[in-house]
PDB file of C-alpha atoms in Angstrom:
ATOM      1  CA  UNK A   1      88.621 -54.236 -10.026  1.00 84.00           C
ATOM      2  CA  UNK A   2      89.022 -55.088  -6.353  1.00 82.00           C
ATOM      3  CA  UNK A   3      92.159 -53.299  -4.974  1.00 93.00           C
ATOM      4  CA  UNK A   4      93.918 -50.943  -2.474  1.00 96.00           C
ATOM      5  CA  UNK A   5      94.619 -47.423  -3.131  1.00 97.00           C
ATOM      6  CA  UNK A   6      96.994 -45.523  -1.946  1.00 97.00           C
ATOM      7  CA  UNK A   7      97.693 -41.634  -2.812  1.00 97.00           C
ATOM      8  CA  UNK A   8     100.048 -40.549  -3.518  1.00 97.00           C
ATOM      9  CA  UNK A   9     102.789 -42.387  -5.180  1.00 96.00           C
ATOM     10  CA  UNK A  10     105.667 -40.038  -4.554  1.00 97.00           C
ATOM     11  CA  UNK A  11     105.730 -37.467  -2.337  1.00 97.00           C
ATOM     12  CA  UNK A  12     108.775 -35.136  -1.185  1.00 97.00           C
ATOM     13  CA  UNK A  13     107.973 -32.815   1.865  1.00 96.00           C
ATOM     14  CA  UNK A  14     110.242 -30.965   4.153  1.00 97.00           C
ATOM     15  CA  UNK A  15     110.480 -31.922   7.826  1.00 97.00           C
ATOM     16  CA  UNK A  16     107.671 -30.685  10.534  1.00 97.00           C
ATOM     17  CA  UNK A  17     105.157 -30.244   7.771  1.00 97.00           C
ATOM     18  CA  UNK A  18     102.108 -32.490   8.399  1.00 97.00           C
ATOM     19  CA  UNK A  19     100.910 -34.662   5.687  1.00 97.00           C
ATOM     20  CA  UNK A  20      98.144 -37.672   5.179  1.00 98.00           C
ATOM     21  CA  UNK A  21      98.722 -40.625   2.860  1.00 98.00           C
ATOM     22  CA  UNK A  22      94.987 -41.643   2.422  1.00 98.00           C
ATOM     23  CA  UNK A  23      94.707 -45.422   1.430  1.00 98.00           C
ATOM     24  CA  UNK A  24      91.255 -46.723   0.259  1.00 98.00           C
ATOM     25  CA  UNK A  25      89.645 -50.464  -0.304  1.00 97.00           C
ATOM     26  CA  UNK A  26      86.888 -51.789  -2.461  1.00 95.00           C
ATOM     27  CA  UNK A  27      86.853 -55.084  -0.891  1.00 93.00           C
ATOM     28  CA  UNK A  28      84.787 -54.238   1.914  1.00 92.00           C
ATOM     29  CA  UNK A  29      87.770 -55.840   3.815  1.00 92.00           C
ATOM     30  CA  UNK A  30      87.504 -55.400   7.731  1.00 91.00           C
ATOM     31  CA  UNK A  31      91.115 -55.717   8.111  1.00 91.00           C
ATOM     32  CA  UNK A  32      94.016 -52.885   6.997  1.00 94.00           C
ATOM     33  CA  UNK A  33      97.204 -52.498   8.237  1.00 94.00           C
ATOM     34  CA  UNK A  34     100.207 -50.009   7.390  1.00 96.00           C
ATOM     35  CA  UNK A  35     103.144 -51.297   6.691  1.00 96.00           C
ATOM     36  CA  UNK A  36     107.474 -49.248   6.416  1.00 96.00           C
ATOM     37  CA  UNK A  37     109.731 -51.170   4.009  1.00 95.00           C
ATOM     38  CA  UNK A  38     113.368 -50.381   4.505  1.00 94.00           C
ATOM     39  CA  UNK A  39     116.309 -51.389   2.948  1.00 89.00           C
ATOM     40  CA  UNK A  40     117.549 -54.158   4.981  1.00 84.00           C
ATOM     41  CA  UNK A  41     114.692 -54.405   7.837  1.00 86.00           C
ATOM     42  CA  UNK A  42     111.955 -55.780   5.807  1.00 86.00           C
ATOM     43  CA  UNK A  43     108.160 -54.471   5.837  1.00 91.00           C
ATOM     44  CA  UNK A  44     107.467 -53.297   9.316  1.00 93.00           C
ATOM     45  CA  UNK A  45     104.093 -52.977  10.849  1.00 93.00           C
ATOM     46  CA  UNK A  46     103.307 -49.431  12.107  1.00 96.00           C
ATOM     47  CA  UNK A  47      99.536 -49.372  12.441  1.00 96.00           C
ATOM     48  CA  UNK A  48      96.666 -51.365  12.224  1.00 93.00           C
ATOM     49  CA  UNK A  49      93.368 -52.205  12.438  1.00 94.00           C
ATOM     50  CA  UNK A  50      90.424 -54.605  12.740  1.00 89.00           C
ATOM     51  CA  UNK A  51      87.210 -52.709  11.951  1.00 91.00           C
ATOM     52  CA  UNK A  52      85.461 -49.412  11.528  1.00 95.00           C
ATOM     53  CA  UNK A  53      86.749 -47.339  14.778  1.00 95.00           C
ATOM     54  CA  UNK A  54      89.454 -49.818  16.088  1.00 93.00           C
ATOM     55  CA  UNK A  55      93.106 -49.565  15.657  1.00 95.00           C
ATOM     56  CA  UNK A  56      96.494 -50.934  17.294  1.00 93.00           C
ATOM     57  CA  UNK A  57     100.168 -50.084  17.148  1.00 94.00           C
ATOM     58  CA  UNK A  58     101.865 -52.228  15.301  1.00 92.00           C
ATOM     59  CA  UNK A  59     105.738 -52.890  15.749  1.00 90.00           C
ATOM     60  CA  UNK A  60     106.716 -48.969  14.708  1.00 95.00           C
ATOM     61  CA  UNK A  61     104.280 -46.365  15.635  1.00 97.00           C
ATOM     62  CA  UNK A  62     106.109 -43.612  17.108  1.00 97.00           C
ATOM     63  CA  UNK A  63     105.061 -40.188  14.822  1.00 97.00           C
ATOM     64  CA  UNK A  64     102.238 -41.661  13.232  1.00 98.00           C
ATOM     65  CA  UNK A  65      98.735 -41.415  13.278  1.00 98.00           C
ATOM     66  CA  UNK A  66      95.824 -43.606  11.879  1.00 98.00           C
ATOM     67  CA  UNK A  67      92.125 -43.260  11.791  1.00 97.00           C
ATOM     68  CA  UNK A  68      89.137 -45.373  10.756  1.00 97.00           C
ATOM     69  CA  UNK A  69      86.083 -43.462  10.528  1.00 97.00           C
ATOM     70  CA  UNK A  70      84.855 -45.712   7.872  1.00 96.00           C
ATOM     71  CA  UNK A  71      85.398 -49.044   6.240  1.00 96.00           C
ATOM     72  CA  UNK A  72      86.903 -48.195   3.214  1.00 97.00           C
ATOM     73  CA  UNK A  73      89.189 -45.584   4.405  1.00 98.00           C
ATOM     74  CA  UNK A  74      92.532 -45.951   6.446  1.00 98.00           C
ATOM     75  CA  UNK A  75      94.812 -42.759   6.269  1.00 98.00           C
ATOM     76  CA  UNK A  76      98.331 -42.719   7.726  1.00 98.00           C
ATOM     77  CA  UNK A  77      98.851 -39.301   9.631  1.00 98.00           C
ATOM     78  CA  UNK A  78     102.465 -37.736  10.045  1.00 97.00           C
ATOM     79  CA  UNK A  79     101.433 -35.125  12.280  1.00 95.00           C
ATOM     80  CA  UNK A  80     105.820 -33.488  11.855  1.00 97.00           C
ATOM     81  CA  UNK A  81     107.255 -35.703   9.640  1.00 97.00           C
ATOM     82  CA  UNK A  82     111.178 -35.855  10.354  1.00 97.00           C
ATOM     83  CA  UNK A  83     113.697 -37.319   7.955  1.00 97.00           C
ATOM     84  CA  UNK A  84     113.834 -40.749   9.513  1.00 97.00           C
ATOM     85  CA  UNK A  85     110.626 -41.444   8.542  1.00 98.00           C
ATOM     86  CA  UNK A  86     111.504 -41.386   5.014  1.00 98.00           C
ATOM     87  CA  UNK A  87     110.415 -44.607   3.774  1.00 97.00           C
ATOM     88  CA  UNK A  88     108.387 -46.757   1.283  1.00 97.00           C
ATOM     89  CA  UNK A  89     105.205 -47.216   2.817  1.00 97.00           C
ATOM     90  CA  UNK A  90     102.493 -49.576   2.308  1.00 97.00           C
ATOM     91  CA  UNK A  91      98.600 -50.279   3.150  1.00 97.00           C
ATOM     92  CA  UNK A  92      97.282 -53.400   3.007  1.00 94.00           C
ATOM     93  CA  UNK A  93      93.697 -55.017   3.918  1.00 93.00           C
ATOM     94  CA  UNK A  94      92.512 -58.532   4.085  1.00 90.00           C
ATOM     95  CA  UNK A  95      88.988 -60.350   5.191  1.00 86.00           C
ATOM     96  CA  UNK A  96      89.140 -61.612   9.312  1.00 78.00           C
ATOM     97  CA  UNK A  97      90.157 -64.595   9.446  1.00 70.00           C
ATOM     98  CA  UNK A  98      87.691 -67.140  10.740  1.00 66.00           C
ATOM     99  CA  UNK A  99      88.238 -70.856  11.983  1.00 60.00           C
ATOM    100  CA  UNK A 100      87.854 -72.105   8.684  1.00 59.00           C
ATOM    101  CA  UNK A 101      89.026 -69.737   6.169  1.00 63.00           C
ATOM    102  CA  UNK A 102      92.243 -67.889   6.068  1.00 72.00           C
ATOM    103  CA  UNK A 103      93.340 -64.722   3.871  1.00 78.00           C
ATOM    104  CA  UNK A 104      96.035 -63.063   2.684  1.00 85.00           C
ATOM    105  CA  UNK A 105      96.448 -59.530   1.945  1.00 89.00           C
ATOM    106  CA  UNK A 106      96.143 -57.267  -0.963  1.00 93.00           C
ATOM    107  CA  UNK A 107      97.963 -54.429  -0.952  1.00 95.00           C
ATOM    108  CA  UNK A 108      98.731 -51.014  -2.645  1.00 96.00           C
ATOM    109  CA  UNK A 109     101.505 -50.138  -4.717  1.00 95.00           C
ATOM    110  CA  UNK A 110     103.208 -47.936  -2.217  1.00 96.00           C
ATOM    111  CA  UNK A 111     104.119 -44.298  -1.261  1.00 97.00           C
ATOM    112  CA  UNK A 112     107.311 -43.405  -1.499  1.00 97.00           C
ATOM    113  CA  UNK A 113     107.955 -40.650   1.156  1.00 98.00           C
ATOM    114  CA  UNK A 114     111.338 -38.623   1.136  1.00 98.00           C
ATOM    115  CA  UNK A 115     111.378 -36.241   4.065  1.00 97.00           C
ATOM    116  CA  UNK A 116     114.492 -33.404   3.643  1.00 97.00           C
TER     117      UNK A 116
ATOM    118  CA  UNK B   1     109.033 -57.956  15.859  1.00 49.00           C
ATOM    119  CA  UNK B   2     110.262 -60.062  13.070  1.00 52.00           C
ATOM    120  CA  UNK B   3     108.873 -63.651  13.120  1.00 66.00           C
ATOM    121  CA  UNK B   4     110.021 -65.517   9.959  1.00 73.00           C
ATOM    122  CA  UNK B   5     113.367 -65.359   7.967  1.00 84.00           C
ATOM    123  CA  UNK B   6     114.021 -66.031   5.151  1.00 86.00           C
ATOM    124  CA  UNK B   7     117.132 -67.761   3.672  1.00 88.00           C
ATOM    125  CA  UNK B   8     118.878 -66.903   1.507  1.00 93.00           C
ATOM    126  CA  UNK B   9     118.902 -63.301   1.674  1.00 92.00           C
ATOM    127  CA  UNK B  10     119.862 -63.441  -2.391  1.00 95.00           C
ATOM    128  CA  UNK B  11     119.761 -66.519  -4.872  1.00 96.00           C
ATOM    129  CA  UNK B  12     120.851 -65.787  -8.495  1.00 97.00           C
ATOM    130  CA  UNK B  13     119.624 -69.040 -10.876  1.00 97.00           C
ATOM    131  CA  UNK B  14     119.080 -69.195 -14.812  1.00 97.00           C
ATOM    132  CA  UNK B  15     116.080 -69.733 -16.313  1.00 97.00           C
ATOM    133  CA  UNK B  16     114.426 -72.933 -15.876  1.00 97.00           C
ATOM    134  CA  UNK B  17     115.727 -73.961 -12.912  1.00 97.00           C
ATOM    135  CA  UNK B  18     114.250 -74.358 -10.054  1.00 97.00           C
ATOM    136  CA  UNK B  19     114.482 -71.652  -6.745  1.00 97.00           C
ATOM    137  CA  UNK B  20     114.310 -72.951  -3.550  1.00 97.00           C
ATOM    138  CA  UNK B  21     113.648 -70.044  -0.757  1.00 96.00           C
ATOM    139  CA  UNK B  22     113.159 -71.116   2.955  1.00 96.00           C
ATOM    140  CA  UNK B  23     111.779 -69.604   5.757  1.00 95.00           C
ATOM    141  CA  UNK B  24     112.292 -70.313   9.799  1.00 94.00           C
ATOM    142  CA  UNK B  25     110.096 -68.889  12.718  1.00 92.00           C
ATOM    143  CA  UNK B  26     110.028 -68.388  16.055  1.00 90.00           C
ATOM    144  CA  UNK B  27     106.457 -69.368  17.917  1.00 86.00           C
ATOM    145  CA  UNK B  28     103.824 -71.711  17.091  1.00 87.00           C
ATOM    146  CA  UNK B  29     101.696 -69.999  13.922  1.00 88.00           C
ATOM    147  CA  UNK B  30      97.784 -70.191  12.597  1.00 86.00           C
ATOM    148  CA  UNK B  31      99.256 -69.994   8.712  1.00 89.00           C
ATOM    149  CA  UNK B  32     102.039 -69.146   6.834  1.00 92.00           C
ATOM    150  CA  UNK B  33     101.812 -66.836   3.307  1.00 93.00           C
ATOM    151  CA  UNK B  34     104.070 -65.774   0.842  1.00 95.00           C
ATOM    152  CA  UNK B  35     104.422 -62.894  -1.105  1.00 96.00           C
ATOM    153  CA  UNK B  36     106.202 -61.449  -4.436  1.00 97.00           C
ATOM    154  CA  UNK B  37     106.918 -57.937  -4.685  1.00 96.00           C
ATOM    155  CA  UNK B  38     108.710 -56.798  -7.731  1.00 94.00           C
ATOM    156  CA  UNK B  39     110.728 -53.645  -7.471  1.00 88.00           C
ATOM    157  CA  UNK B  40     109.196 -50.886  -5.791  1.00 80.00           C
ATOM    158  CA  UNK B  41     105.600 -52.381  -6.050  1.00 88.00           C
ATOM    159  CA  UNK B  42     103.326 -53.789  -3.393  1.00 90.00           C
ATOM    160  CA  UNK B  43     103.201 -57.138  -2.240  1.00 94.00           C
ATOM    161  CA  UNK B  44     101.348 -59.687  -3.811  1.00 95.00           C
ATOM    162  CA  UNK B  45      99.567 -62.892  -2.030  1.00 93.00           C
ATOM    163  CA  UNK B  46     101.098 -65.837  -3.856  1.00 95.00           C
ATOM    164  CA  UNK B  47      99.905 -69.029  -1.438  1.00 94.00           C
ATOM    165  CA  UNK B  48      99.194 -69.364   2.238  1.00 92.00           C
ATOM    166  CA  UNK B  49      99.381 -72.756   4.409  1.00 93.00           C
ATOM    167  CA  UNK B  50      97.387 -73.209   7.000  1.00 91.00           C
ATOM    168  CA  UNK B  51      99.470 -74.579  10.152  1.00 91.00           C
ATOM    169  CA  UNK B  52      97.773 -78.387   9.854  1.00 92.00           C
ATOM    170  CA  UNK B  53      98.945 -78.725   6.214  1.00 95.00           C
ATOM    171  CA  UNK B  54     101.974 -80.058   5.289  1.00 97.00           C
ATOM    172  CA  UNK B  55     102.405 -79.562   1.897  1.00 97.00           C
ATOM    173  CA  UNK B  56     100.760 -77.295  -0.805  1.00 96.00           C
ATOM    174  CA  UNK B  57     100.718 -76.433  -5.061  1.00 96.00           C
ATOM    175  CA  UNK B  58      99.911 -73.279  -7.037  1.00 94.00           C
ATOM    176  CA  UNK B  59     100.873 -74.044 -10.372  1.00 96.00           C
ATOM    177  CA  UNK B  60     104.246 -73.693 -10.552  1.00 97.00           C
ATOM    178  CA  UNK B  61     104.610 -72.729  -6.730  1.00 97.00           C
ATOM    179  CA  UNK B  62     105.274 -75.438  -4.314  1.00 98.00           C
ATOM    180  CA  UNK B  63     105.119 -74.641  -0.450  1.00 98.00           C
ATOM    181  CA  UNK B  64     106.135 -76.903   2.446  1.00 98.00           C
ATOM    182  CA  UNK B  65     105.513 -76.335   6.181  1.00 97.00           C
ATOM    183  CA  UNK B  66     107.258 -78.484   9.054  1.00 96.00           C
ATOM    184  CA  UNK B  67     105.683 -77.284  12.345  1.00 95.00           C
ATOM    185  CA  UNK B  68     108.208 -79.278  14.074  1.00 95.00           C
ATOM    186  CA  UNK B  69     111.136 -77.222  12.523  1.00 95.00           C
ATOM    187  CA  UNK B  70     109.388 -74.510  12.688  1.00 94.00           C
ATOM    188  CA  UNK B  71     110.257 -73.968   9.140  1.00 95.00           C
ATOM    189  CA  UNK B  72     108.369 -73.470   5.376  1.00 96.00           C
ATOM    190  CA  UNK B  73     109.586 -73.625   1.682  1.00 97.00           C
ATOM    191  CA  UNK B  74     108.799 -71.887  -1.407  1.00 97.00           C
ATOM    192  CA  UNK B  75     110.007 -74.147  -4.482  1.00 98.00           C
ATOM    193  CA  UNK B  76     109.327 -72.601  -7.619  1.00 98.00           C
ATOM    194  CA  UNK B  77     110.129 -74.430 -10.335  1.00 97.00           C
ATOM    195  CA  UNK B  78     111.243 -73.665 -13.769  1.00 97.00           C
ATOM    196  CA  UNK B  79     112.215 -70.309 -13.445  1.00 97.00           C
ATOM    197  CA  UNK B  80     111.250 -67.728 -15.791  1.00 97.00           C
ATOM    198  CA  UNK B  81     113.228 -64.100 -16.164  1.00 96.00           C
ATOM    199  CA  UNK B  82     109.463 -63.132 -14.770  1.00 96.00           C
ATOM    200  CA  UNK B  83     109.800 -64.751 -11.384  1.00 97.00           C
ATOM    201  CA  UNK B  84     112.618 -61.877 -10.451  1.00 97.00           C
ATOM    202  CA  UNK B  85     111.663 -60.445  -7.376  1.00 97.00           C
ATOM    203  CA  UNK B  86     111.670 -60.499  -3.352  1.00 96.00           C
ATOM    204  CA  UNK B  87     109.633 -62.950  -1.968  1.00 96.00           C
ATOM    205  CA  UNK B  88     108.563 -62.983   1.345  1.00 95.00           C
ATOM    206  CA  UNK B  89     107.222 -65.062   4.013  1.00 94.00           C
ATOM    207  CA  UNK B  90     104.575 -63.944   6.529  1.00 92.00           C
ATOM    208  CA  UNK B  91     103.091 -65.626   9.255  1.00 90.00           C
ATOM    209  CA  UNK B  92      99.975 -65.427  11.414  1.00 85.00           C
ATOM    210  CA  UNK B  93     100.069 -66.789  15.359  1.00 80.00           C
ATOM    211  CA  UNK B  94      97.979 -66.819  18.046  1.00 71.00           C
ATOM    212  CA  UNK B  95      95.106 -64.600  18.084  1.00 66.00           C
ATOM    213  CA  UNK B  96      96.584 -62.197  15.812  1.00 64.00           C
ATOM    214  CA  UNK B  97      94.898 -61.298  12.177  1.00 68.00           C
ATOM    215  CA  UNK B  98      97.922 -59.505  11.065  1.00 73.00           C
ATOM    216  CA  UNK B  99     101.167 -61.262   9.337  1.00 81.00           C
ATOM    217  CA  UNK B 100     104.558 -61.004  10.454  1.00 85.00           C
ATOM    218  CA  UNK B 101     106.873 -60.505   7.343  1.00 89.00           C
ATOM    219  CA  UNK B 102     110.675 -61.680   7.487  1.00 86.00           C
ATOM    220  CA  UNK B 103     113.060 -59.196   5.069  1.00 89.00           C
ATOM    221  CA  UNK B 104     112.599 -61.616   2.077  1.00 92.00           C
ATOM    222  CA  UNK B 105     115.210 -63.415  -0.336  1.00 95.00           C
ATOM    223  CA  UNK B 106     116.112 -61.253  -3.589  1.00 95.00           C
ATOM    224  CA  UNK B 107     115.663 -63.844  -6.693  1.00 97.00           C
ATOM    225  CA  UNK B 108     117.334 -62.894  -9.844  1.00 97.00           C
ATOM    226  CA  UNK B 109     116.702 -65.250 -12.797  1.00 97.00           C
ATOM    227  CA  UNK B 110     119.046 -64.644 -15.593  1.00 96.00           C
ATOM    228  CA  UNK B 111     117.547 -65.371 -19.123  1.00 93.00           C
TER     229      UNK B 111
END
């Protein structure tokens, strides 16, 4: 079944304590992006990027990381998570867009990060 | 930056009705998408427009774009109790390959 996964679903962690939410796609999609849904602000954009090695802040990046040492595979780093960045998080991946076709995305079910 | 809102923020209909959801944006656009989420979930591709389309059908979704208003609409019609969710509108401009969601409108369809 094509689809984005993220790990893990829930996850409570105490501030300053590094942690990875790994997010994975069988699509062989060139696109992913991480998205931050708040109440009231709507799904931000915190990183993202366009193919194996390549990746851009997005609207919110400040304390996180991202890597993309492979295709598949686009983990969200929180080097010292602090309680502000507690959050329902979201990866998401799509084909590039060309001139004459257009994608959306597919995304995961979400991480829901509490940071006390 | 947030490009497209949506309007309302919250529409409460009964079932089979039809919802009407709109969505306004800023700068010129490539396409224009919507999404569902249901509670808690991830976001789910329902239809995108490309920006030289005017009007477009997924069964029981219809979507609208008016470049000159800068503005799109998500009609679905006869509501089920299913269709409660967010929807959201996301849009793609210029060179970028990444959408641009507004906060969504809550629908609640009462059975």
């Amino acid at each position: 079944e094509a689809q984005v996964t993220q790990n893990p679903r829930y996850l409570i962690t105490v501030t300053g304590k590094k942690l990875t939410v790994t997010c994975s796609q069988n699509m062989n999609h060139e696109y992913m992006s991480w998205y931050r849904q708040d109440p009231g602000l709507g799904l931000r954009q915190i990183y993202y990027s366009m193919n194996v090695e390549v990746t851009d802040k997005g609207d919110v990046p400040e304390g996180y990381k991202v890597s993309r040492k492979e295709k598949r595979n686009f983990p969200l780093i929180l080097e010292s998570p602090s309680p502000n960045q507690t959050s329902l998080y979201f990866c998401a991946s799509s084909p590039p867009r060309t001139a004459t076709h257009n994608y959306g995305y597919t995304f995961g079910s979400g991480t829901r990060l509490t940071v006390v | 930056s947030q490009q497209g809102e949506e309007d309302p923020q919250a529409l409460s209909i009964q079932e089979g009705e039809n919802a009407t959801m709109n969505c306004s944006y800023k700068t010129s656009i490539n396409n224009l998408q919507w999404y569902r989420q249901n509670s808690g979930r991830g976001l789910v591709h329902l239809i995108l427009i490309r920006s030289n389309e005017r009007e477009k059908h997924s069964g029981r979704l219809r979507v609208t774009l008016d470049t000159s208003k800068k503005s799109s609409s998500l009609l679905i019609t006869a509501s089920r109790a299913a269709d409660t969710a967010s929807y959201f509108c996301a849009t793609i401009s210029g060179g970028s390959y990444i959408p641009t969601f507004g906060r969504g409108t809550s629908l609640i369809v009462h059975p």
